[in-house]
């Protein structure tokens, strides 16, 4: 049947595919109004938040831009803790909108160090917000967000979280961990196609919003709130993705949050043990290895491109390569959303056959 195992887009269950074929409805009518309220309430359960939550028609990057422009002003000092390609993107976005970014970088493959963040916050007065990636998809690292949040809140700073490839698959209790803006994208663990970002907003983020001066229009949370109150979005939403989400969220809530997290933990462990059993090593510091994506280091002489081609063409298994400086140095197995340990077994068996053919 084939397996799409990049870290998003992820496969959709048949029930979700069915919902994608539903006839269009009026996005300013009562049927959509009921659906958006229902979807928002269910998303809040999975975000473990009682705060506000909005659907934005865009990919995860749009949601991250929303987090920045709704809470910051040009010239604001922010601390960013990038540990890979997506953290760097979040950092540059803040710079593009005029923030003065103080980066606290970790070597790719390592997790952000809460003590370093504390030292930077002590050293640099006047920091407004801290930008963190919960799960760095490019390196397969999950940061210790609870510990980072504790540090950020010691200093009473805003915490803006890229949870694009974590929330819904890995435990992220938004309210308990005091995340002010938390962003995810529909094509990750949610089992629906790309097209929607889901963003939670705390009271502290609203206070920052009242003073924030970065230009915003499409992503303005105030507009999203005003329209949600009447069961709408400010502009035409990706209606089919809302259909798909309504079905996928029911499936997720039926499985139960702790069962979802446990399944991802088992699948992640199976992926890590599987690749190690083939003599390969993990790129990520194993203490922080992600349960949604496994990055595998390749030894000199192993042709990653050819390996990915054979897996794709002969086994119908699609894995991901490395990004930016990691191209040719790692490959990645996405294991989020609709996945079981049997799927991982199939991938490991295929790798076992293919590796000797590509220089391993
Ligand atoms: N942040 C992380 C951690 C991601 O994994 C991704 C997508 O892979 C993004 C941000 C960007 O999301 P999108 O491609 O949906 O804009």
Tab-separated table of C-alpha atoms and ligand atoms in Angstrom:
chain	number	residue	atom	x	y	z
A	1	UNK	CA	0.000	0.000	0.000
A	2	UNK	CA	2.917	2.340	0.552
A	3	UNK	CA	3.818	4.631	3.384
A	4	UNK	CA	4.258	8.382	3.429
A	5	UNK	CA	6.652	8.907	6.328
A	6	UNK	CA	7.932	12.421	5.979
A	7	UNK	CA	7.323	14.581	9.057
A	8	UNK	CA	4.284	16.148	7.404
A	9	UNK	CA	2.192	16.018	5.375
A	10	UNK	CA	1.088	12.802	7.021
A	11	UNK	CA	-1.361	10.144	5.802
A	12	UNK	CA	-5.078	10.790	6.297
A	13	UNK	CA	-7.463	8.080	7.548
A	14	UNK	CA	-10.255	7.065	5.133
A	15	UNK	CA	-12.878	8.850	7.257
A	16	UNK	CA	-10.920	12.092	6.875
A	17	UNK	CA	-10.525	11.601	3.111
A	18	UNK	CA	-14.283	11.143	2.942
A	19	UNK	CA	-14.857	14.450	4.743
A	20	UNK	CA	-12.635	16.177	2.202
A	21	UNK	CA	-15.165	15.295	-0.486
A	22	UNK	CA	-18.119	16.916	1.305
A	23	UNK	CA	-19.973	19.549	-0.695
A	24	UNK	CA	-19.113	23.180	0.104
A	25	UNK	CA	-21.212	25.096	2.598
A	26	UNK	CA	-21.620	28.804	3.260
A	27	UNK	CA	-18.724	29.842	5.463
A	28	UNK	CA	-20.947	32.643	6.795
A	29	UNK	CA	-23.888	30.350	7.503
A	30	UNK	CA	-25.094	28.527	10.651
A	31	UNK	CA	-23.742	25.108	9.643
A	32	UNK	CA	-20.180	26.406	9.448
A	33	UNK	CA	-20.722	28.432	12.627
A	34	UNK	CA	-21.620	25.304	14.556
A	35	UNK	CA	-18.667	23.445	13.076
A	36	UNK	CA	-16.040	26.091	13.879
A	37	UNK	CA	-17.221	26.347	17.490
A	38	UNK	CA	-17.149	22.576	17.807
A	39	UNK	CA	-13.692	22.224	16.197
A	40	UNK	CA	-12.283	25.052	18.330
A	41	UNK	CA	-13.621	23.459	21.529
A	42	UNK	CA	-12.138	20.075	20.610
A	43	UNK	CA	-8.786	21.619	19.708
A	44	UNK	CA	-8.726	23.307	23.127
A	45	UNK	CA	-9.067	19.887	24.748
A	46	UNK	CA	-6.024	18.631	22.863
A	47	UNK	CA	-4.064	21.835	23.490
A	48	UNK	CA	-5.088	21.377	27.153
A	49	UNK	CA	-6.054	25.018	27.277
A	50	UNK	CA	-8.999	27.090	28.428
A	51	UNK	CA	-7.555	30.154	26.696
A	52	UNK	CA	-8.402	31.434	23.218
A	53	UNK	CA	-7.714	29.428	20.093
A	54	UNK	CA	-8.013	30.354	16.441
A	55	UNK	CA	-7.935	28.623	13.085
A	56	UNK	CA	-5.877	30.525	10.534
A	57	UNK	CA	-5.939	29.487	6.895
A	58	UNK	CA	-2.226	29.088	6.231
A	59	UNK	CA	0.529	26.590	6.930
A	60	UNK	CA	2.419	26.511	10.224
A	61	UNK	CA	4.717	29.347	9.146
A	62	UNK	CA	1.747	31.726	8.920
A	63	UNK	CA	0.820	30.779	12.488
A	64	UNK	CA	4.373	31.542	13.650
A	65	UNK	CA	4.256	34.909	11.912
A	66	UNK	CA	0.948	35.547	13.685
A	67	UNK	CA	2.585	34.778	17.033
A	68	UNK	CA	5.235	37.416	16.357
A	69	UNK	CA	3.214	40.241	14.800
A	70	UNK	CA	0.408	40.015	17.357
A	71	UNK	CA	2.642	40.357	20.396
A	72	UNK	CA	5.715	42.411	19.436
A	73	UNK	CA	6.756	45.829	18.187
A	74	UNK	CA	9.715	46.749	15.997
A	75	UNK	CA	12.741	47.254	18.217
A	76	UNK	CA	11.523	44.847	20.901
A	77	UNK	CA	14.248	42.641	22.289
A	78	UNK	CA	13.455	38.944	22.054
A	79	UNK	CA	15.423	35.890	22.965
A	80	UNK	CA	15.340	32.969	20.542
A	81	UNK	CA	16.649	29.484	21.246
A	82	UNK	CA	17.008	27.850	17.826
A	83	UNK	CA	18.269	24.265	17.724
A	84	UNK	CA	17.726	23.578	14.026
A	85	UNK	CA	16.295	24.803	10.719
A	86	UNK	CA	12.808	25.621	12.011
A	87	UNK	CA	14.122	27.483	15.038
A	88	UNK	CA	16.296	29.519	12.691
A	89	UNK	CA	13.255	30.308	10.560
A	90	UNK	CA	11.310	31.509	13.611
A	91	UNK	CA	14.327	33.639	14.597
A	92	UNK	CA	14.657	35.258	11.176
A	93	UNK	CA	10.952	35.957	10.999
A	94	UNK	CA	11.186	38.008	14.194
A	95	UNK	CA	14.198	39.848	12.728
A	96	UNK	CA	12.403	40.578	9.453
A	97	UNK	CA	9.590	42.255	11.411
A	98	UNK	CA	12.107	44.444	13.217
A	99	UNK	CA	12.666	42.670	16.535
A	100	UNK	CA	16.134	42.776	18.037
A	101	UNK	CA	16.818	39.068	18.395
A	102	UNK	CA	19.307	37.685	20.874
A	103	UNK	CA	19.969	34.094	19.850
A	104	UNK	CA	20.949	31.355	22.275
A	105	UNK	CA	21.867	28.597	19.866
A	106	UNK	CA	22.556	24.934	20.526
A	107	UNK	CA	24.500	22.705	18.188
A	108	UNK	CA	22.110	20.955	15.793
A	109	UNK	CA	21.146	17.600	17.276
A	110	UNK	CA	21.256	18.983	20.821
A	111	UNK	CA	18.403	20.423	22.871
A	112	UNK	CA	18.112	23.992	24.129
A	113	UNK	CA	19.677	24.403	27.569
A	114	UNK	CA	17.302	26.054	30.099
A	115	UNK	CA	20.287	27.256	32.170
A	116	UNK	CA	21.745	29.068	29.166
A	117	UNK	CA	18.384	30.684	28.582
A	118	UNK	CA	18.367	31.753	32.247
A	119	UNK	CA	21.870	33.230	31.915
A	120	UNK	CA	20.881	35.136	28.789
A	121	UNK	CA	17.760	36.502	30.477
A	122	UNK	CA	19.858	37.594	33.468
A	123	UNK	CA	22.432	39.254	31.228
A	124	UNK	CA	20.081	41.042	28.842
A	125	UNK	CA	17.605	43.382	30.471
A	126	UNK	CA	14.443	44.362	28.668
A	127	UNK	CA	13.720	41.153	26.823
A	128	UNK	CA	10.044	40.968	25.909
A	129	UNK	CA	9.542	37.402	24.691
A	130	UNK	CA	11.262	34.063	24.246
A	131	UNK	CA	10.870	32.063	21.025
A	132	UNK	CA	11.154	28.295	21.336
A	133	UNK	CA	10.606	25.305	19.071
A	134	UNK	CA	9.073	22.476	21.082
A	135	UNK	CA	9.923	19.755	18.589
A	136	UNK	CA	12.683	20.588	16.091
A	137	UNK	CA	11.656	18.582	13.036
A	138	UNK	CA	14.920	19.133	11.177
A	139	UNK	CA	17.030	17.375	13.817
A	140	UNK	CA	14.536	15.101	15.613
A	141	UNK	CA	14.928	16.848	18.965
A	142	UNK	CA	12.197	17.589	21.508
A	143	UNK	CA	13.169	20.419	23.828
A	144	UNK	CA	12.322	20.240	27.515
A	145	UNK	CA	9.606	22.842	27.208
A	146	UNK	CA	8.423	22.474	30.807
A	147	UNK	CA	11.901	23.387	32.084
A	148	UNK	CA	12.320	26.190	29.545
A	149	UNK	CA	8.919	27.594	30.411
A	150	UNK	CA	9.771	27.568	34.119
A	151	UNK	CA	12.841	29.712	33.381
A	152	UNK	CA	10.983	32.063	31.045
A	153	UNK	CA	8.265	32.595	33.639
A	154	UNK	CA	10.834	33.192	36.432
A	155	UNK	CA	11.578	36.345	34.451
A	156	UNK	CA	7.934	36.951	33.557
A	157	UNK	CA	8.531	36.964	29.797
A	158	UNK	CA	6.151	35.970	27.030
A	159	UNK	CA	6.662	32.447	25.712
A	160	UNK	CA	5.988	31.953	21.987
A	161	UNK	CA	6.058	28.269	21.059
A	162	UNK	CA	6.475	26.558	17.714
A	163	UNK	CA	4.583	23.342	18.440
A	164	UNK	CA	3.971	22.630	14.760
A	165	UNK	CA	5.231	19.034	14.889
A	166	UNK	CA	4.519	18.242	18.550
A	167	UNK	CA	1.130	19.226	19.903
A	168	UNK	CA	-1.484	16.564	19.231
A	169	UNK	CA	1.200	13.864	19.213
A	170	UNK	CA	3.477	14.721	22.157
A	171	UNK	CA	2.173	15.993	25.490
A	172	UNK	CA	2.106	19.776	25.594
A	173	UNK	CA	-0.220	21.077	28.305
A	174	UNK	CA	-0.405	24.666	27.090
A	175	UNK	CA	-1.913	26.219	30.226
A	176	UNK	CA	0.139	24.217	32.707
A	177	UNK	CA	3.340	25.181	30.890
A	178	UNK	CA	2.246	28.832	30.561
A	179	UNK	CA	2.662	29.009	26.797
A	180	UNK	CA	1.448	32.390	25.612
A	181	UNK	CA	1.123	31.637	21.923
A	182	UNK	CA	1.298	28.035	20.730
A	183	UNK	CA	1.249	27.170	17.040
A	184	UNK	CA	0.642	23.981	15.088
A	185	UNK	CA	-0.199	23.015	11.509
A	186	UNK	CA	-2.923	20.712	10.207
A	187	UNK	CA	-0.608	18.480	8.157
A	188	UNK	CA	1.283	17.100	11.160
A	189	UNK	CA	-0.093	14.800	13.878
A	190	UNK	CA	-3.654	15.920	13.136
A	191	UNK	CA	-4.000	13.512	10.200
A	192	UNK	CA	-5.467	16.099	7.849
A	193	UNK	CA	-3.962	17.810	4.782
A	194	UNK	CA	-1.954	21.049	4.886
A	195	UNK	CA	-3.850	24.330	4.904
A	196	UNK	CA	-4.648	25.354	8.466
A	197	UNK	CA	-2.643	26.672	11.398
A	198	UNK	CA	-4.132	26.376	14.874
A	199	UNK	CA	-2.969	28.931	17.412
A	200	UNK	CA	-3.704	29.368	21.115
A	201	UNK	CA	-3.456	32.780	22.773
A	202	UNK	CA	-3.110	33.510	26.501
A	203	UNK	CA	-4.323	36.518	28.459
A	204	UNK	CA	-0.728	37.780	28.701
A	205	UNK	CA	-0.441	37.511	24.914
A	206	UNK	CA	-3.600	39.633	24.616
A	207	UNK	CA	-2.022	42.256	26.890
A	208	UNK	CA	1.014	42.284	24.612
A	209	UNK	CA	-1.307	42.453	21.593
A	210	UNK	CA	-2.811	45.691	22.901
A	211	UNK	CA	0.611	47.358	22.731
A	212	UNK	CA	2.178	45.502	19.789
A	213	UNK	CA	2.983	47.653	16.767
A	214	UNK	CA	4.278	45.226	14.168
A	215	UNK	CA	2.131	45.430	11.020
A	216	UNK	CA	-0.662	42.875	11.030
A	217	UNK	CA	-3.831	42.439	9.078
A	218	UNK	CA	-4.416	38.900	7.805
A	219	UNK	CA	-3.119	37.431	11.059
A	220	UNK	CA	-4.673	39.857	13.524
A	221	UNK	CA	-5.950	37.861	16.516
A	222	UNK	CA	-8.462	40.628	17.318
A	223	UNK	CA	-10.123	40.107	13.943
A	224	UNK	CA	-10.083	36.329	14.435
A	225	UNK	CA	-11.751	36.754	17.847
A	226	UNK	CA	-14.367	39.198	16.594
A	227	UNK	CA	-15.429	36.785	13.857
A	228	UNK	CA	-15.241	33.640	15.984
A	229	UNK	CA	-17.829	35.232	18.248
A	230	UNK	CA	-20.275	35.034	15.326
A	231	UNK	CA	-19.110	31.579	14.202
A	232	UNK	CA	-16.951	32.803	11.351
A	233	UNK	CA	-13.404	33.614	10.314
A	234	UNK	CA	-12.510	37.103	9.058
A	235	UNK	CA	-11.737	35.798	5.578
A	236	UNK	CA	-12.732	32.710	3.592
A	237	UNK	CA	-11.267	29.716	5.427
A	238	UNK	CA	-10.068	26.415	3.980
A	239	UNK	CA	-13.547	24.947	4.514
A	240	UNK	CA	-12.564	21.397	3.511
A	241	UNK	CA	-9.747	21.357	6.041
A	242	UNK	CA	-12.249	22.320	8.736
A	243	UNK	CA	-14.435	19.383	7.602
A	244	UNK	CA	-11.420	17.091	7.786
A	245	UNK	CA	-10.400	18.435	11.193
A	246	UNK	CA	-13.885	17.902	12.594
A	247	UNK	CA	-13.639	14.202	11.744
A	248	UNK	CA	-9.983	13.782	12.744
A	249	UNK	CA	-10.536	15.472	16.121
A	250	UNK	CA	-13.369	13.061	16.914
A	251	UNK	CA	-11.034	10.175	16.120
A	252	UNK	CA	-8.302	11.672	18.296
A	253	UNK	CA	-10.575	12.308	21.260
A	254	UNK	CA	-11.986	8.806	20.950
A	255	UNK	CA	-8.467	7.376	21.122
A	256	UNK	CA	-7.761	9.621	24.099
A	257	UNK	CA	-4.882	12.013	24.675
A	258	UNK	CA	-2.777	9.742	26.863
A	259	UNK	CA	-3.236	6.834	24.439
A	260	UNK	CA	-2.091	9.057	21.563
A	261	UNK	CA	1.007	10.172	23.480
A	262	UNK	CA	1.768	6.583	24.526
A	263	UNK	CA	1.397	5.330	20.952
A	264	UNK	CA	3.790	8.008	19.685
A	265	UNK	CA	6.220	7.111	22.468
A	266	UNK	CA	6.096	3.427	21.481
A	267	UNK	CA	6.432	4.201	17.789
A	268	UNK	CA	9.314	6.607	18.443
A	269	UNK	CA	11.102	3.995	20.529
A	270	UNK	CA	10.541	1.357	17.849
A	271	UNK	CA	12.009	3.708	15.223
A	272	UNK	CA	15.081	4.481	17.327
A	273	UNK	CA	15.718	0.865	18.278
A	274	UNK	CA	15.066	-0.230	14.714
A	275	UNK	CA	17.618	2.075	13.130
A	276	UNK	CA	20.188	1.247	15.811
A	277	UNK	CA	19.646	-2.470	15.141
A	278	UNK	CA	20.760	-1.759	11.561
A	279	UNK	CA	24.062	-0.329	12.799
A	280	UNK	CA	22.998	3.264	12.195
A	281	UNK	CA	23.134	5.981	14.814
A	282	UNK	CA	20.725	8.668	15.863
A	283	UNK	CA	21.507	12.260	14.983
A	284	UNK	CA	19.704	13.649	18.020
A	285	UNK	CA	20.972	13.528	21.568
A	286	UNK	CA	19.025	10.447	22.594
A	287	UNK	CA	17.859	11.997	25.864
A	288	UNK	CA	15.850	14.457	23.787
A	289	UNK	CA	15.009	12.246	20.797
A	290	UNK	CA	11.623	13.092	19.353
A	291	UNK	CA	8.621	10.797	19.314
A	292	UNK	CA	7.351	12.320	16.064
A	293	UNK	CA	10.465	12.290	13.881
A	294	UNK	CA	13.679	10.291	13.991
A	295	UNK	CA	16.783	11.774	12.380
A	296	UNK	CA	19.334	9.123	11.421
A	297	UNK	CA	23.020	9.926	10.848
A	298	UNK	CA	24.496	8.359	7.768
A	299	UNK	CA	28.039	7.138	7.550
A	300	UNK	CA	30.427	8.341	4.868
A	301	UNK	CA	29.804	6.618	1.578
A	302	UNK	CA	26.106	6.016	2.107
A	303	UNK	CA	24.156	7.534	-0.772
A	304	UNK	CA	21.067	8.991	0.910
A	305	UNK	CA	19.499	10.224	-2.317
A	306	UNK	CA	19.718	6.805	-3.905
A	307	UNK	CA	18.439	5.145	-0.729
A	308	UNK	CA	15.393	7.425	-0.673
A	309	UNK	CA	14.800	6.727	-4.386
A	310	UNK	CA	14.880	2.939	-3.971
A	311	UNK	CA	12.621	3.076	-0.921
A	312	UNK	CA	10.188	5.280	-2.812
A	313	UNK	CA	10.164	3.425	-6.119
A	314	UNK	CA	10.563	-0.183	-5.029
A	315	UNK	CA	8.950	-0.164	-1.580
A	316	UNK	CA	6.556	2.785	-1.878
A	317	UNK	CA	8.007	4.119	1.373
A	318	UNK	CA	8.674	7.849	1.362
A	319	UNK	CA	11.151	9.129	3.943
A	320	UNK	CA	12.719	12.582	4.194
A	321	UNK	CA	16.301	13.704	3.692
A	322	UNK	CA	18.174	16.285	5.750
A	323	UNK	CA	17.575	20.007	5.432
A	324	UNK	CA	20.121	22.746	4.760
A	325	UNK	CA	23.538	21.793	6.181
A	326	UNK	CA	22.204	18.318	7.029
A	327	UNK	CA	21.529	17.406	3.416
A	328	UNK	CA	23.243	14.100	2.622
A	329	UNK	CA	24.231	13.723	6.294
A	330	UNK	CA	20.983	12.454	7.755
A	331	UNK	CA	17.657	11.047	6.721
A	332	UNK	CA	14.440	11.362	8.684
A	333	UNK	CA	11.529	9.072	9.434
A	334	UNK	CA	8.336	10.951	10.205
A	335	UNK	CA	6.175	9.020	12.651
A	336	UNK	CA	3.286	11.201	13.679
A	337	UNK	CA	-0.455	10.959	13.283
A	338	UNK	CA	-1.767	7.798	11.673
A	339	UNK	CA	0.981	5.314	12.536
A	340	UNK	CA	1.571	2.090	14.459
A	341	UNK	CA	4.618	0.060	15.451
A	342	UNK	CA	3.895	-2.329	12.536
A	343	UNK	CA	4.451	0.539	10.096
A	344	UNK	CA	7.867	1.124	11.663
A	345	UNK	CA	8.711	-2.590	11.417
A	346	UNK	CA	7.957	-2.480	7.701
A	347	UNK	CA	10.240	0.543	7.251
A	348	UNK	CA	13.085	-1.067	9.188
A	349	UNK	CA	12.777	-4.284	7.136
A	350	UNK	CA	12.892	-2.287	3.909
A	351	UNK	CA	15.927	-0.319	5.142
A	352	UNK	CA	17.656	-3.579	6.002
A	353	UNK	CA	17.366	-4.671	2.389
A	354	UNK	CA	18.209	-1.336	0.826
A	355	UNK	CA	21.167	-0.206	2.963
A	356	UNK	CA	23.698	-2.724	1.540
A	357	UNK	CA	22.779	-1.547	-1.970
A	358	UNK	CA	23.643	2.088	-1.251
A	359	UNK	CA	27.026	1.800	0.371
A	360	UNK	CA	26.220	0.874	3.958
B	1	LIG	N1	8.104	24.466	12.575
B	1	LIG	C1	8.282	23.149	12.610
B	1	LIG	C2	8.855	22.535	13.840
B	1	LIG	C3	7.940	22.359	11.506
B	1	LIG	O1	8.114	21.037	11.534
B	1	LIG	C4	7.406	22.985	10.361
B	1	LIG	C5	7.069	22.197	9.163
B	1	LIG	O2	7.641	21.171	8.870
B	1	LIG	C6	7.246	24.357	10.379
B	1	LIG	C7	7.595	25.077	11.501
B	1	LIG	C8	6.718	25.080	9.210
B	1	LIG	O3	5.423	24.701	8.957
B	1	LIG	P1	4.784	24.827	7.509
B	1	LIG	O4	5.645	24.091	6.561
B	1	LIG	O5	3.444	24.210	7.738
B	1	LIG	O6	4.707	26.274	7.202
